[in-house]
Amino acid sequence: MSQAVVDRLNTQFGERVLETSDAFGDHEVVVALKDWAEVAQFMKDDADIRMDHFIDLTAVDYPERETARFDLVLMTRSSVTCARIRLRTYVKDGEEPGTLSSIWSGANWAEREVWDMFGIKFAGHPDMRRILLYEEFVGHPLRKDYPIDKAQPLVPYREVDDIDKLPPFGIEEGQPFARIDWESRLAGGDDQVSPAIGVQQGQRRTLSDSEAARHIQARIDARMAKEAEAAQATEETTGEGSGE
Amino acid sequence: MGQLKVIEGGGEVAVTTRLSDLLQWARKWSLFQYPFVTACCGMEFMATAAPRYDIARFGAEAPRFSPRQSDVLWVVGTISQRQGPAVRRIWEQMADPKWVIAFGTCASCGGFYDNYTTIPGVDKVIPVDVYIPGCPPRPEAVLDALMLLQDKIQANDRKPIVVPPRLVPERAPGRTGEGNS
Ligand code: SF4
């Protein structure tokens, strides 16, 4: 069924179909950017193939590719023939593919998401705003050159130095997949080491369960000792107070 | 309650204490909660509130969906950067005395979300009194947190505290077994 769609597109558009493939039974058709909306419209309208179900529209970033930075990928399905097809095109940074939102209304939000995440604008889109992130956000986070640890808080973080978290949270919040150099922290005997799996970029180290348990226990012990000390101190002062 | 003095005589009994103790005692047994439930931890929050675990035993069952009427802000689940202003505003609208419980690893530290969308712990935005680790935490841990908070209220202690892991339950900080009424 899906092959029939590919054949139909081949006969209709001939040379303008740049590539086709059917890896693992997923049929794909690649077209040039200028034919993008036209091919999509044809797939929707043609009486033989009737791709009336818009599944998804997304993009892939290849920053090192010189010809065109992005792949724009459209998944569609036909509710009549149950054929599935993937339509793909190449988009250079700054190029504006025509919107598909007039063909499938479901494309409206998907295109906004592509704009939000990849910074690809769609010509003729009725409402080209960010959809998931906030207007204040700078950049497009699914571009591979967006810094992996860059957050853009809307509320400035509180500046408190005695957030003094207890186990199992350290100052880096004990995020098991956080980008933290655990090797050096563990070696340096840093008080804020939290028992977790640390990943520094390109380097992984896993704490065993017993190691993690030991760290938790050590921090609890330290905390308890501190508390016992404090309790004793208050006891002494109150003891003196009532004695007078 | 703190220091109680029982005076008996003539067939009558009087109990005296300090006014502040009485006040804290009243506060800790009538915690109106504001549930700010954003993610999967909400399921455990519901379990805690339901009859089997019965948070009503602690006087904390009444949810108030106006921050102005609530005492405890339960931050249950992942807080995204986009939600930051909302949670901050809700906290600002609550009347003193107010407390905040970070429910689950996400609310406590961002959990496994280490990216551009998630606030790495709601304490980056508002001060938190009790952290509950767990993804999600079991209702027992949640009740532990509530009891820790009650102890802290009675002791007038605003130091943040984490519900300890169940390695050595009897050594949980703050749970000395004394002074709990
Ligand atoms: S801590 Fe786990 S269960 Fe709770 S909100 Fe985060 S991901 Fe969901």
Short mmCIF file of C-alpha atoms in Angstrom, two decimals, chain B residues 5-9 12-16:
data_model
loop_
_atom_site.label_atom_id
_atom_site.label_comp_id
_atom_site.label_asym_id
_atom_site.label_seq_id
_atom_site.Cartn_x
_atom_site.Cartn_y
_atom_site.Cartn_z
CA LYS B 5 2.09 21.74 83.94
CA VAL B 6 -0.84 19.87 85.47
CA ILE B 7 -2.36 21.37 88.59
CA GLU B 8 -4.82 19.22 90.49
CA GLY B 9 -6.81 20.15 93.53
CA GLU B 12 -10.49 20.01 89.44
CA VAL B 13 -7.63 19.88 87.01
CA ALA B 14 -5.94 22.76 85.26
CA VAL B 15 -3.18 22.53 82.69
CA THR B 16 -0.88 25.42 81.97
#
